[in-house]
Amino acid sequence: MTPAGRPLLALVNSLGNLAGFVSPAAFGILQDATGSTRGGLIGLSVVGVLAAVGVALVRGGGHRERARGRRPGAGDHGPGRGPVRGGTARVR
């Protein structure tokens, strides 16, 4: 990982830890407010969907890569993962 990517990794890790701390309390508050576990589950589900929409908006769905003439993910192989060569593998 490049040194430039480490602050982003730290931010994601911190937000994940914060969510693990806040989620049980939020679930309990919503459960008490609605009188059933369904309210807590719906509340946390709504937050999860909003997070997914936020990630999709921030990422942009690969529009920037297409505007530059690249396929999304083209050449973006992880460490030690080069392009697949040699066709399909046989399974016995």
Coordinates of C-alpha atoms in Angstrom, one line a residue:
M1 CA 0.0 0.0 0.0
T2 CA 1.3 3.4 -0.8
P3 CA 1.7 5.9 2.0
A4 CA -1.0 8.1 0.4
G5 CA -3.6 5.3 0.9
R6 CA -2.9 4.8 4.6
P7 CA -5.0 7.9 5.8
L8 CA -8.0 6.6 3.9
L9 CA -7.6 3.1 5.3
A10 CA -7.4 4.7 8.8
L11 CA -10.5 6.7 8.2
V12 CA -12.5 3.6 7.0
N13 CA -11.2 1.6 10.0
S14 CA -12.2 4.4 12.4
L15 CA -15.7 4.7 10.9
G16 CA -16.2 1.0 11.1
N17 CA -15.2 1.0 14.8
L18 CA -17.5 3.9 15.5
A19 CA -20.4 2.1 13.8
G20 CA -19.7 -1.0 15.9
F21 CA -20.0 1.1 19.0
V22 CA -23.1 3.2 18.0
S23 CA -25.2 0.5 16.3
P24 CA -26.2 -1.5 19.4
A25 CA -27.2 1.7 21.2
A26 CA -29.2 3.0 18.2
F27 CA -30.9 -0.4 17.9
G28 CA -31.9 -0.3 21.6
I29 CA -33.2 3.2 21.3
L30 CA -35.2 2.4 18.2
Q31 CA -36.5 -0.8 19.8
D32 CA -37.6 1.1 23.0
A33 CA -39.2 3.9 20.9
T34 CA -41.2 1.5 18.7
G35 CA -41.9 -1.3 21.2
S36 CA -40.6 -4.1 18.9
T37 CA -37.3 -5.3 17.4
R38 CA -38.8 -4.6 14.0
G39 CA -38.3 -0.8 14.5
G40 CA -34.6 -1.3 15.4
L41 CA -34.0 -3.6 12.4
I42 CA -35.7 -1.2 10.0
G43 CA -33.7 1.8 11.3
L44 CA -30.4 0.0 10.9
S45 CA -31.5 -1.3 7.4
V46 CA -32.3 2.3 6.3
V47 CA -28.8 3.5 7.5
G48 CA -27.2 0.6 5.6
V49 CA -29.1 1.4 2.4
L50 CA -28.1 5.1 2.7
A51 CA -24.5 4.1 3.2
A52 CA -24.6 2.0 0.0
V53 CA -26.1 4.9 -1.9
G54 CA -23.4 7.2 -0.6
V55 CA -20.7 4.8 -1.7
A56 CA -22.2 4.5 -5.1
L57 CA -22.4 8.3 -5.4
V58 CA -18.8 8.9 -4.2
R59 CA -17.4 6.2 -6.5
G60 CA -19.4 7.5 -9.5
G61 CA -20.1 4.1 -11.0
G62 CA -16.9 4.2 -13.1
H63 CA -18.0 7.3 -15.1
R64 CA -14.6 8.9 -14.8
E65 CA -12.8 5.9 -16.2
R66 CA -15.2 5.7 -19.1
A67 CA -14.8 9.4 -19.8
R68 CA -11.0 8.8 -20.1
G69 CA -11.6 5.8 -22.4
R70 CA -10.7 3.2 -19.8
R71 CA -12.9 0.3 -18.7
P72 CA -13.6 0.5 -15.0
G73 CA -11.1 -1.7 -13.3
A74 CA -8.9 -2.1 -16.4
G75 CA -5.4 -2.7 -15.2
D76 CA -6.4 -2.2 -11.6
H77 CA -5.1 -5.5 -10.3
G78 CA -4.4 -6.0 -6.6
P79 CA -0.9 -6.8 -5.4
G80 CA 0.3 -10.0 -7.1
R81 CA -2.7 -10.3 -9.3
G82 CA -1.8 -9.8 -12.9
P83 CA -4.1 -10.4 -15.8
V84 CA -5.4 -13.9 -16.3
R85 CA -3.7 -15.7 -19.2
G86 CA -4.1 -19.1 -20.8
G87 CA -7.9 -19.3 -21.1
T88 CA -10.1 -21.4 -18.9
A89 CA -8.8 -23.9 -16.3
R90 CA -9.8 -27.5 -16.4
V91 CA -11.3 -29.0 -13.3
R92 CA -11.1 -32.7 -12.7

